[in-house]
Amino acid sequence: MSEDAAAATAVHEASAGSPDRESEKADACTARAPEDSGRTGSTNWGMAWFKLAIALVIAGQSGMWSLGYNNTPVTDRPPVGSLTYNMIHGGLIMSALFVIALLGPPLFRETWRNLRAGQITVEGLFVLSMIGAFAGSLISSLTGEMDIYYEIVPIVLAVYTVGKMIGARSREKALGAVQRLREDFDTAVIRCERGTEKRVPVGVLVPGRDHVIVRPGEPVPVDGILREGTGFVRETALTGEPAPVRRNRGDRMVAGSYSVDATLCIEPTAACGERQLDHILRTVESARGAPSELQEQADRIMQWFLPIVIVVSIGTFAVWTLLPAVPWWQALFNSMAVLLVACPCALGLATPIAVWGGMMHVARLGVVPRNGRFLDALAKASVAYFDKTGTLSEAELRLGRIEPYPGWEERKAWLLALAAAVEKNLPHPIARALQHEATENGERFSVHALTLHAGRGVEAQVSADGQAPEVMTVRIGTVDFAASNEASSEHDLPGDEARHVVLSIDGIPALCMDLHESLRPNLQQLFGELRDMGIVPEILTGDPRPRWRELYGVPVHKALTPSDKAARVERALHRGERVLFVGDGINDLGAMSGNVASLAMGGGAALARSVGDAVLMGDRLDVLPAAIALARRVRGHLHGNMLFAASYNAIGMTLAALGILHPIVAALLMVGSSALVSFRALRASRDRPPAGIHKGDTEKGVRGMDAGVYSAG
């Protein structure tokens, strides 16, 4: 390291604190969520597939030996107790026990855990089918009177294992991307003293002090303000926008985007842990697969499905035993066929696969769900309530019409620079609006004795640098505060809804500005698509004097308190409507906390994001119809799977009870039905990109985010 670089490093470390403190901050920022079973890092997929391959090989070998043995006439089979007999049966028994030891422990543990909790689940049916096949074959081996079906044991275990692996893979592919994303965005290159640079953990950056350098093709690791450089930035994964967007000095930058063609210098405004990217990662990490309504329905069906299978199986054995000239072992194998043909895969395996896949593909659109319940509620929505300020309109005010007073027309840019200097670093909306509008024009001002007048404006003593030390009294605020001169009335701007702000110098009005809200793009398209889908949109706002009485035919209900909003939602629920509520603020919490599909804006209040069933990252409302269409498709496929499962089980169990279905055929039918419903579940969760977004754009745009968090296979 050069002496300059070493000196720069020492300066930065001295200002940021000790290395130990830096390490503590970095560790706190990049701390991982606790892992549990089925979460990222919990599965060795290579070993899992290796075990499954062994089980399938054993199933194939056992099937060939059993087929040969069963097709041999009883008179030609080796006698019970002979060496050949013991080798054949002993080998098949040991192979079945080996597969049970290899794949069975997770199934047995889950079954025991559910039984202790008083729950009847899909695991119980798999265990029962496996025990029935093994016990029946073992009796045949001991008596020598019946056929053997030991290969059914590895087949049953393989079916269960594959289903669980597919579901776990859908989860882990999404959750595993969290760790990769943290690694991509957890370091930053900062500018040090004497123009040197240093790579440090994002957790040690100090907002407002450090400056982060991002070169073409590199990730943006911080949320902040662009201080130097102009160029295109790809924000596909955060906003869904397929094309790079141009960013100029003063624009906001977000972690998770990529610089395309320029070297950028960014001043961080959010500490690590508070970046928009961190909110996305925490949301994905906290999505622990809370059961959806369909999953709960499947679980309820399992509570009576398994007892019915057991009763039918026992009844089959009893009836066939009572029939004349029917050996008891035939009754036993008919009973076993009932157990084997019963397929709970549409309930216990396919449903979670489709729900998790649907959640991940909805997240890929920018709607990040916290649980599967949101997917159901979104699919069934019939009414959509939208908050106005911060949801349909930008959270921050913007300058509209700007008009100098007589005598100041030629100095408009100078006046804007003066206003920006006075309002610099102030937290109120007027200051932020002026910072957006003002541009560098070479003017420099020194601001002294800044005084805030609550609800009225700001006053300061200002001198222009490089000129005579003439001090001006500058006021920015309401008309009656900024200018006592009657000339202020000459420039009243039209529109009662606008907020008028006046800048005066030494009591003389110089500039009149109109502050107003600006709508988010594509709202007309959003409302039109919602209506086409049978969803009625309405706008609820606490603003007593909104700028709009309606937006593209959607009524705006004004002056609503938080309790008023919640009451409207309750009335809609009482009418039998299914409600989707989209909001961003604390005043929306009451409406979002009911039995609704609640969607919080990603740029909204932290408490609203924590209460919402899902978070809209990038605040692109126009992706909402695509998310609803995907949720409806997943729900439709799941209903189809359940109908198929009901029909299949009714027909299959009837044929098995009548003795028409051979146990081997029953097992193969179960395998085929499992594969079919799993394929339908995976296909149901595949999304189609929303209008204007091409699959190639979203897949190539941001390597970590697109290929990981927003893709589930």
XYZ file of C-alpha atoms in Angstrom:
713
model
C 0.000 0.000 0.000
C 1.291 3.478 -0.851
C 1.965 6.042 1.856
C -0.941 8.151 0.597
C -3.284 5.198 0.696
C -2.072 4.247 4.156
C -2.608 7.789 5.363
C -6.094 7.844 3.859
C -6.928 4.557 5.525
C -5.728 5.879 8.871
C -7.807 9.038 8.487
C -10.955 7.071 7.661
C -10.465 4.613 10.514
C -9.825 7.423 12.966
C -12.999 9.220 11.936
C -15.189 6.131 11.817
C -13.997 4.562 15.042
C -11.826 1.616 15.968
C -11.560 -1.474 13.735
C -13.458 -3.400 16.369
C -16.298 -0.935 16.223
C -16.312 -1.109 12.408
C -16.464 -4.875 12.631
C -19.354 -4.718 15.076
C -21.303 -2.357 12.801
C -20.616 -4.463 9.739
C -21.611 -7.651 11.528
C -24.830 -6.044 12.737
C -25.645 -4.947 9.199
C -24.978 -8.268 7.519
C -26.377 -10.528 10.220
C -28.257 -13.442 8.786
C -31.745 -14.442 9.768
C -31.889 -17.582 11.914
C -32.089 -20.642 9.757
C -34.614 -23.348 10.343
C -35.432 -26.556 8.636
C -36.145 -26.186 4.981
C -34.460 -22.813 4.795
C -31.420 -21.814 2.885
C -28.311 -23.721 3.725
C -30.228 -26.527 5.459
C -30.148 -29.030 2.598
C -27.199 -30.770 0.979
C -28.826 -31.230 -2.410
C -26.058 -33.408 -3.807
C -26.389 -35.890 -0.964
C -30.196 -35.743 -1.107
C -30.255 -36.625 -4.810
C -27.620 -39.325 -4.254
C -29.784 -40.983 -1.590
C -32.820 -40.768 -3.840
C -30.897 -42.330 -6.723
C -29.842 -45.232 -4.498
C -33.450 -45.766 -3.416
C -34.655 -45.794 -7.024
C -31.962 -48.270 -8.069
C -32.929 -50.552 -5.187
C -36.606 -50.179 -6.123
C -35.804 -51.245 -9.696
C -33.729 -54.242 -8.633
C -36.285 -55.311 -6.032
C -39.043 -54.976 -8.599
C -37.261 -57.286 -11.042
C -36.616 -59.938 -8.354
C -40.193 -59.682 -7.060
C -41.636 -59.849 -10.569
C -39.641 -62.974 -11.347
C -40.561 -64.571 -8.042
C -44.269 -63.706 -8.279
C -44.552 -64.994 -11.861
C -43.044 -68.338 -10.896
C -45.693 -71.015 -10.183
C -45.990 -71.790 -6.492
C -44.941 -75.392 -7.102
C -41.719 -74.269 -8.761
C -40.679 -71.746 -6.103
C -37.816 -72.690 -3.745
C -39.109 -74.273 -0.524
C -39.431 -72.141 2.585
C -36.224 -72.290 4.644
C -33.982 -73.320 1.759
C -30.785 -71.380 1.039
C -32.151 -69.951 -2.218
C -35.416 -68.943 -0.553
C -33.602 -67.262 2.328
C -31.219 -65.416 -0.015
C -34.048 -64.044 -2.183
C -36.327 -63.006 0.659
C -33.527 -61.959 2.987
C -31.983 -59.782 0.280
C -35.310 -58.102 -0.474
C -36.024 -57.526 3.223
C -32.575 -56.017 3.806
C -32.865 -53.762 0.755
C -36.247 -52.449 1.962
C -34.861 -51.834 5.467
C -31.823 -50.091 3.976
C -34.018 -47.660 2.036
C -36.142 -47.077 5.144
C -32.972 -46.177 7.055
C -31.799 -43.998 4.154
C -34.938 -41.972 3.402
C -37.317 -42.790 6.226
C -36.064 -40.735 9.238
C -37.433 -37.332 8.050
C -40.802 -38.956 7.304
C -40.942 -40.713 10.675
C -39.890 -37.593 12.588
C -42.515 -35.455 10.888
C -45.205 -38.095 11.441
C -44.337 -38.407 15.126
C -44.269 -34.643 15.585
C -47.702 -34.289 13.987
C -49.172 -37.148 16.005
C -47.913 -35.596 19.233
C -49.612 -32.372 18.189
C -52.840 -34.284 17.508
C -52.660 -33.666 13.756
C -53.346 -36.095 10.916
C -51.241 -35.168 7.902
C -50.072 -36.529 4.575
C -47.051 -38.105 6.290
C -49.354 -40.490 8.146
C -50.720 -41.918 4.902
C -47.251 -42.456 3.464
C -46.146 -44.254 6.631
C -49.280 -46.370 6.623
C -48.842 -47.327 2.944
C -45.204 -48.227 3.513
C -45.921 -50.294 6.637
C -48.768 -52.096 4.891
C -46.582 -53.067 1.913
C -43.689 -54.172 4.105
C -45.836 -56.076 6.615
C -47.798 -57.874 3.892
C -44.620 -58.904 2.100
C -42.999 -59.990 5.353
C -45.983 -62.264 6.127
C -45.615 -63.702 2.639
C -41.921 -64.383 3.276
C -42.666 -66.131 6.565
C -45.489 -68.299 5.215
C -44.459 -68.746 1.574
C -48.130 -68.543 0.531
C -48.359 -65.108 -1.116
C -46.600 -62.786 -3.525
C -44.070 -60.233 -2.298
C -43.980 -56.468 -2.943
C -40.953 -55.146 -1.082
C -40.187 -52.735 -3.958
C -43.252 -50.709 -2.952
C -41.375 -49.513 0.155
C -38.652 -47.605 -1.755
C -41.238 -46.387 -4.284
C -43.408 -44.848 -1.559
C -40.402 -43.261 0.159
C -39.083 -41.943 -3.158
C -42.442 -40.325 -4.023
C -42.588 -38.600 -0.649
C -38.955 -37.499 -0.819
C -39.240 -36.071 -4.341
C -42.339 -34.079 -3.409
C -40.704 -32.622 -0.331
C -37.505 -31.846 -2.221
C -39.398 -29.928 -4.907
C -41.156 -27.832 -2.267
C -37.952 -27.223 -0.319
C -36.115 -26.336 -3.511
C -38.701 -23.661 -4.340
C -38.128 -22.104 -0.916
C -34.381 -22.402 -0.827
C -33.855 -21.029 -4.307
C -35.523 -17.809 -3.190
C -34.135 -17.676 0.336
C -30.640 -18.681 -0.746
C -30.480 -15.592 -2.954
C -30.649 -13.431 0.166
C -27.150 -14.480 1.184
C -25.781 -13.974 -2.334
C -27.349 -10.526 -2.547
C -25.913 -9.488 0.785
C -22.486 -10.465 -0.455
C -22.956 -8.482 -3.695
C -24.010 -5.310 -1.910
C -22.281 -5.445 1.489
C -19.096 -3.578 0.507
C -18.505 -0.172 -1.048
C -15.610 1.790 -2.494
C -15.286 5.141 -0.733
C -13.297 8.236 -1.621
C -10.665 9.008 0.981
C -8.281 11.901 1.571
C -5.989 12.978 -1.303
C -8.217 11.292 -3.874
C -7.443 7.710 -2.856
C -10.075 5.006 -2.580
C -10.774 2.193 -0.150
C -13.199 -0.723 -0.088
C -15.048 -0.984 3.246
C -18.109 -2.831 4.610
C -21.324 -0.929 3.974
C -22.076 -1.167 7.683
C -19.327 1.333 8.569
C -20.493 4.075 6.203
C -21.711 7.291 7.812
C -24.613 8.995 5.980
C -23.750 12.539 4.996
C -20.008 12.087 5.455
C -18.737 9.320 3.198
C -18.921 9.297 -0.588
C -19.268 6.004 -2.483
C -17.733 5.488 -5.927
C -19.561 3.216 -8.412
C -18.006 2.488 -11.798
C -19.728 1.210 -14.977
C -21.129 -2.302 -14.518
C -20.754 -2.219 -10.726
C -23.581 -2.534 -8.179
C -24.871 0.448 -6.247
C -24.490 -0.600 -2.575
C -26.186 2.375 -0.870
C -29.344 4.452 -0.892
C -28.295 8.034 -1.357
C -28.025 11.181 -3.455
C -25.996 11.299 -6.660
C -23.410 14.037 -6.122
C -21.155 13.555 -9.153
C -21.667 11.962 -12.540
C -24.530 11.507 -14.977
C -25.443 8.245 -16.651
C -27.845 5.368 -17.094
C -28.718 3.088 -14.177
C -30.465 -0.264 -14.445
C -33.125 -0.642 -11.729
C -35.021 -3.572 -13.265
C -35.126 -5.742 -10.167
C -36.275 -2.948 -7.879
C -38.831 -1.204 -10.067
C -39.613 -3.631 -12.894
C -38.554 -0.966 -15.423
C -36.867 -2.889 -18.268
C -34.825 -0.041 -19.724
C -32.016 1.776 -17.900
C -33.051 5.160 -16.490
C -30.997 8.346 -16.646
C -29.793 9.669 -13.318
C -28.441 13.215 -12.889
C -26.805 15.037 -10.022
C -29.215 15.405 -7.128
C -31.258 12.324 -8.049
C -31.909 9.580 -5.545
C -30.059 6.293 -5.942
C -31.077 2.940 -4.482
C -29.022 -0.058 -3.449
C -29.653 -3.041 -5.692
C -29.322 -1.132 -8.954
C -26.339 -1.104 -11.332
C -24.457 1.657 -13.081
C -24.508 1.058 -16.835
C -22.127 3.556 -18.411
C -20.824 6.103 -15.920
C -18.685 6.523 -12.826
C -20.942 7.840 -10.076
C -20.238 9.440 -6.715
C -23.069 8.842 -4.223
C -23.588 10.316 -0.784
C -25.353 7.720 1.420
C -28.545 8.865 3.126
C -29.544 5.605 4.828
C -27.522 3.432 7.157
C -26.996 -0.213 6.304
C -30.072 -2.062 7.475
C -32.372 0.765 6.408
C -31.733 0.557 2.662
C -34.663 -0.352 0.421
C -32.704 -3.494 -0.470
C -32.529 -4.453 3.221
C -36.306 -4.189 3.490
C -36.645 -6.550 0.506
C -34.244 -9.083 1.996
C -35.876 -8.986 5.427
C -39.285 -9.462 3.835
C -38.108 -12.512 1.895
C -36.322 -13.914 4.951
C -39.408 -13.485 7.114
C -41.665 -15.259 4.595
C -41.664 -18.573 6.450
C -44.420 -20.139 4.419
C -47.332 -19.148 6.613
C -50.153 -21.331 5.359
C -52.456 -19.964 2.726
C -56.199 -20.506 2.822
C -55.819 -23.282 0.256
C -53.083 -24.919 2.350
C -55.288 -24.727 5.438
C -58.142 -26.215 3.413
C -55.856 -29.049 2.285
C -54.813 -29.664 5.888
C -58.465 -29.825 6.971
C -59.237 -32.336 4.211
C -56.342 -34.501 5.393
C -57.916 -34.666 8.847
C -60.728 -36.833 7.474
C -59.058 -38.225 4.338
C -56.638 -40.502 6.207
C -59.302 -41.990 8.532
C -61.498 -42.723 5.493
C -58.604 -44.528 3.762
C -57.974 -46.601 6.896
C -61.662 -47.482 7.295
C -61.962 -48.482 3.618
C -58.784 -50.558 3.852
C -59.948 -52.385 6.995
C -63.425 -52.832 5.524
C -61.917 -54.296 2.344
C -59.940 -56.837 4.357
C -62.979 -57.774 6.458
C -65.329 -58.206 3.497
C -62.888 -60.254 1.422
C -62.082 -62.448 4.435
C -65.770 -63.315 4.834
C -66.133 -64.324 1.187
C -65.959 -68.099 0.592
C -62.955 -69.597 -1.215
C -60.907 -66.392 -0.837
C -57.584 -66.892 0.973
C -56.785 -64.442 3.761
C -53.657 -63.231 2.010
C -55.748 -62.154 -1.000
C -57.908 -60.086 1.326
C -54.751 -58.596 2.847
C -53.332 -57.543 -0.514
C -56.618 -56.036 -1.674
C -56.592 -54.066 1.547
C -52.993 -53.012 0.899
C -53.897 -51.894 -2.641
C -56.402 -49.451 -1.116
C -53.607 -47.914 0.958
C -51.246 -47.721 -1.991
C -53.582 -46.169 -4.531
C -54.730 -43.391 -2.181
C -52.725 -40.328 -3.264
C -52.628 -37.279 -0.998
C -50.042 -35.537 -3.149
C -52.416 -32.841 -4.388
C -53.043 -31.966 -0.744
C -49.758 -32.510 1.025
C -47.182 -31.926 -1.726
C -48.538 -29.999 -4.708
C -50.277 -27.262 -2.708
C -47.169 -25.941 -0.922
C -45.168 -26.258 -4.165
C -47.646 -24.048 -6.046
C -48.043 -21.564 -3.181
C -44.296 -21.074 -2.745
C -43.692 -20.894 -6.475
C -46.489 -18.362 -6.854
C -45.117 -16.249 -4.003
C -41.683 -16.126 -5.556
C -42.931 -15.222 -9.039
C -45.220 -12.532 -7.638
C -42.161 -11.204 -5.804
C -40.308 -11.174 -9.120
C -42.851 -8.624 -10.340
C -42.027 -6.435 -7.343
C -44.903 -7.511 -5.047
C -43.059 -9.273 -2.200
C -45.516 -11.334 -0.079
C -44.902 -12.201 3.557
C -47.048 -15.336 3.487
C -49.211 -17.534 1.318
C -52.398 -15.960 2.689
C -51.758 -12.866 0.585
C -51.750 -14.938 -2.606
C -55.257 -16.268 -1.849
C -56.632 -12.881 -0.839
C -55.125 -11.217 -3.904
C -56.692 -13.823 -6.199
C -60.158 -13.275 -4.710
C -60.101 -9.458 -4.511
C -63.267 -7.779 -5.795
C -62.692 -4.246 -4.430
C -59.394 -2.335 -4.372
C -59.046 0.619 -2.004
C -56.094 2.971 -2.589
C -54.720 5.614 -0.285
C -53.925 8.810 -2.207
C -50.927 10.687 -0.832
C -47.789 8.595 -1.042
C -49.611 5.763 -2.798
C -51.227 7.087 -5.976
C -49.265 10.307 -5.749
C -45.619 10.826 -4.923
C -44.940 11.115 -1.220
C -43.062 14.391 -1.715
C -44.475 17.654 -3.031
C -43.210 19.106 -6.296
C -42.931 22.664 -7.524
C -45.513 23.465 -10.152
C -45.828 26.964 -11.524
C -42.969 29.317 -10.593
C -43.541 33.009 -11.252
C -41.327 35.967 -10.304
C -42.937 39.202 -9.129
C -42.537 42.352 -11.254
C -38.960 43.529 -11.405
C -37.518 40.065 -10.667
C -38.262 38.314 -13.965
C -34.624 38.245 -15.118
C -33.375 36.758 -11.852
C -35.557 33.636 -11.628
C -32.641 31.174 -11.536
C -30.850 33.334 -8.962
C -33.944 33.398 -6.761
C -34.324 29.612 -6.972
C -30.676 29.169 -5.976
C -31.228 31.564 -3.073
C -34.294 29.621 -1.939
C -32.411 26.324 -2.166
C -29.553 27.736 -0.078
C -31.930 28.855 2.669
C -33.872 25.597 2.677
C -30.800 23.351 2.395
C -30.794 20.444 4.874
C -34.175 21.401 6.324
C -36.536 18.412 6.769
C -39.855 19.878 5.661
C -41.498 19.191 2.254
C -40.865 22.707 0.892
C -37.133 22.230 1.334
C -37.129 18.906 -0.504
C -39.229 20.324 -3.334
C -36.836 23.239 -3.774
C -33.821 20.954 -3.784
C -35.389 19.027 -6.686
C -35.996 22.202 -8.677
C -32.908 24.290 -7.983
C -29.875 23.879 -10.214
C -26.266 24.936 -9.843
C -25.761 28.355 -11.443
C -22.484 29.434 -9.917
C -24.104 31.453 -7.145
C -22.965 30.890 -3.560
C -24.723 32.176 -0.484
C -23.867 32.359 3.191
C -26.845 31.744 5.443
C -26.912 33.107 8.999
C -29.392 33.221 11.866
C -31.803 30.679 10.411
C -35.140 30.695 12.236
C -38.060 28.328 11.726
C -41.572 29.642 12.266
C -43.798 26.630 12.808
C -46.636 26.413 10.291
C -45.598 29.633 8.562
C -42.119 29.369 7.039
C -38.416 30.070 7.522
C -36.449 33.294 7.933
C -32.699 33.783 7.491
C -30.024 36.421 7.072
C -28.244 35.760 3.779
C -25.269 37.298 2.009
C -24.073 36.532 -1.500
C -20.501 35.206 -1.547
C -18.024 37.222 -3.598
C -20.104 40.387 -3.419
C -20.287 43.299 -1.023
C -21.129 42.122 2.480
C -24.724 43.141 2.089
C -27.020 41.055 4.276
C -30.537 40.280 3.051
C -33.481 39.220 5.182
C -35.006 36.321 3.277
C -38.339 34.772 4.150
C -39.890 31.683 2.522
C -43.371 30.575 3.511
C -47.010 31.522 3.419
C -48.067 34.722 1.694
C -48.966 36.552 4.918
C -45.672 35.512 6.552
C -43.238 36.159 3.723
C -44.587 39.441 2.379
C -46.527 42.094 4.203
C -46.454 44.164 1.017
C -49.797 44.317 -0.772
C -47.997 43.498 -4.020
C -48.179 39.846 -3.004
C -51.838 39.735 -3.996
C -50.958 40.459 -7.617
C -49.563 36.991 -8.110
C -52.080 34.681 -6.542
C -51.791 31.448 -8.487
C -54.932 29.677 -9.700
C -56.334 26.622 -7.918
C -57.570 26.514 -4.351
C -55.937 23.137 -3.849
C -52.391 24.312 -4.420
C -50.079 25.327 -1.619
C -48.646 28.751 -2.416
C -45.152 29.616 -1.171
C -43.645 33.089 -1.458
C -39.987 34.147 -1.235
C -39.399 37.699 -0.133
C -36.232 39.764 0.259
C -36.312 42.466 2.912
C -40.100 42.229 2.977
C -40.471 42.635 -0.788
C -42.078 39.621 -2.534
C -39.790 38.287 -5.265
C -40.940 34.791 -6.214
C -44.246 32.924 -5.953
C -44.284 29.124 -6.158
C -47.017 26.498 -6.333
C -46.443 23.215 -4.461
C -48.579 20.235 -5.405
C -48.676 16.473 -5.593
C -47.658 14.585 -8.721
C -49.350 11.350 -9.724
C -47.485 8.124 -10.268
C -47.320 6.978 -13.899
C -49.739 4.590 -15.629
C -52.646 5.056 -13.205
C -55.201 5.181 -16.032
C -53.925 1.850 -17.333
C -53.947 0.412 -13.787
C -57.575 1.346 -13.108
C -58.694 0.160 -16.540
C -57.065 -3.255 -16.113
C -58.529 -3.657 -12.630
C -62.026 -2.954 -13.961
C -61.477 -5.461 -16.778
C -60.622 -8.048 -14.110
C -63.880 -7.341 -12.265
C -62.234 -5.359 -9.457
C -63.798 -2.029 -8.450
C -61.155 0.605 -7.525
C -61.822 3.427 -5.052
C -59.582 6.103 -3.527
C -59.642 6.925 0.194
C -57.761 9.963 1.468
C -57.514 12.018 4.620
C -56.826 15.125 2.549
C -59.721 17.550 3.179
C -59.068 19.392 -0.079
C -57.650 16.932 -2.590
C -56.445 18.221 -5.912
C -58.690 15.725 -7.748
C -62.362 14.865 -7.222
C -61.861 11.744 -9.299
C -58.992 10.061 -11.101
C -59.743 8.452 -14.456
C -63.305 7.717 -13.404
C -62.355 6.476 -9.918
C -64.054 8.451 -7.107
C -61.877 10.156 -4.481
C -63.405 10.005 -0.987
C -61.865 12.892 0.973
C -61.348 13.965 4.594
C -61.358 10.407 5.957
C -59.832 9.706 9.351
C -57.996 6.423 9.948
C -61.122 5.057 11.615
C -63.218 6.175 8.626
C -60.996 4.164 6.296
C -61.210 1.101 8.529
C -65.003 1.488 8.713
C -65.305 1.553 4.908
C -63.274 -1.631 4.694
C -65.481 -3.288 7.326
C -68.654 -2.314 5.471
C -67.264 -3.787 2.259
C -66.425 -7.023 4.085
C -69.949 -7.195 5.526
C -71.315 -6.889 1.977
C -69.330 -9.988 1.070
C -66.631 -8.139 -0.862
C -63.033 -9.334 -0.884
C -60.884 -6.272 -0.244
C -57.420 -5.311 -1.433
C -56.055 -2.257 0.401
C -52.980 -0.422 -0.861
C -51.462 2.168 1.458
C -48.249 3.669 2.732
C -48.800 5.472 6.012
C -49.546 4.957 9.669
C -53.038 6.335 9.060
C -53.713 3.282 6.862
C -52.884 0.685 9.523
C -56.463 0.241 10.747
C -57.696 -0.518 7.232
C -54.725 -2.792 6.506
C -55.052 -4.834 9.697
C -58.421 -6.398 8.961
C -59.317 -9.463 6.932
C -57.995 -7.914 3.718
C -55.155 -8.340 1.263
C -52.969 -5.464 2.446
C -50.204 -4.133 0.216
C -47.765 -1.573 1.623
C -45.767 0.767 -0.589
C -42.042 0.076 -0.399
C -41.310 3.752 0.166
C -43.941 4.099 2.895
C -43.764 4.088 6.669
C -41.823 1.235 8.259
C -44.805 0.304 10.437
C -47.069 0.061 7.378
C -44.531 -2.223 5.702
C -44.425 -4.447 8.777
C -48.227 -4.733 8.964
C -48.862 -5.317 5.250
C -49.269 -8.837 3.886
C -46.971 -7.775 1.042
C -44.656 -4.912 0.133
C -44.589 -3.215 -3.273
C -40.926 -2.597 -3.989
C -40.179 0.193 -6.438
C -43.700 1.612 -5.918
C -44.737 0.537 -9.458
C -48.483 0.139 -9.109
C -48.892 -0.887 -12.755
C -47.531 -4.384 -11.968
C -50.500 -5.051 -9.681
C -52.840 -6.492 -12.395
C -50.122 -8.939 -13.480
C -49.685 -10.070 -9.860
C -53.451 -10.554 -9.482
C -53.598 -12.568 -12.715
C -50.777 -14.816 -11.495
C -52.438 -15.334 -8.110
C -55.707 -16.252 -9.828
C -53.916 -18.719 -12.078
C -52.242 -20.420 -9.112
C -55.542 -20.647 -7.260
C -57.319 -22.062 -10.313
C -54.696 -24.748 -10.823
C -54.824 -25.717 -7.157
C -58.603 -26.097 -7.277
C -58.145 -28.250 -10.386
C -55.588 -30.383 -8.554
C -57.961 -30.933 -5.657
C -60.806 -31.910 -7.996
C -58.469 -34.331 -9.777
C -57.319 -35.785 -6.444
C -60.891 -36.317 -5.268
C -61.912 -38.069 -8.502
C -58.742 -40.148 -8.711
C -58.951 -41.349 -5.128
C -62.649 -42.192 -5.349
C -62.149 -44.302 -8.504
C -58.820 -45.830 -7.455
C -59.921 -46.858 -3.974
C -63.140 -48.362 -5.370
C -61.231 -50.484 -7.893
C -58.745 -51.571 -5.221
C -61.518 -52.527 -2.785
C -63.197 -54.615 -5.516
C -59.949 -56.513 -6.061
C -59.550 -55.207 -9.619
C -56.397 -53.183 -8.874
C -53.173 -55.081 -8.271
C -50.950 -53.624 -5.505
C -48.111 -52.941 -7.960
C -50.501 -51.169 -10.334
C -51.854 -49.179 -7.359
C -48.338 -48.074 -6.432
C -47.554 -47.056 -10.015
C -50.796 -45.099 -10.247
C -49.848 -43.240 -7.082
C -46.466 -42.376 -8.604
C -48.099 -41.166 -11.820
C -50.709 -39.066 -10.055
C -48.025 -37.542 -7.824
C -45.963 -36.572 -10.854
C -49.000 -35.084 -12.595
C -50.163 -32.861 -9.733
C -46.597 -31.752 -8.990
C -46.107 -30.781 -12.646
C -49.386 -28.843 -12.631
C -48.372 -27.109 -9.411
C -45.033 -26.012 -10.855
C -46.647 -24.848 -14.094
C -49.281 -22.874 -12.184
C -46.652 -20.754 -10.464
C -44.915 -19.707 -13.670
C -45.555 -16.045 -14.354
C -45.842 -13.991 -17.489
C -44.067 -10.620 -17.405
C -46.391 -7.596 -17.250
C -46.970 -5.482 -20.301
C -43.855 -3.638 -21.354
C -41.507 -5.928 -19.447
C -39.745 -8.595 -21.433
C -38.570 -11.776 -19.811
C -35.078 -11.306 -21.169
C -34.856 -7.849 -19.630
C -35.828 -9.006 -16.174
C -33.623 -12.078 -16.297
C -30.509 -10.262 -17.535
C -30.943 -6.914 -15.822
C -29.622 -7.528 -12.336
C -27.760 -10.777 -11.894
C -28.288 -11.300 -8.172
C -31.782 -9.970 -7.680
C -33.391 -11.189 -10.882
C -31.867 -14.638 -10.907
C -32.357 -15.128 -7.201
C -34.951 -13.370 -5.089
C -37.392 -12.822 -7.940
C -37.077 -16.218 -9.536
C -38.109 -19.557 -8.131
C -36.952 -21.916 -10.818
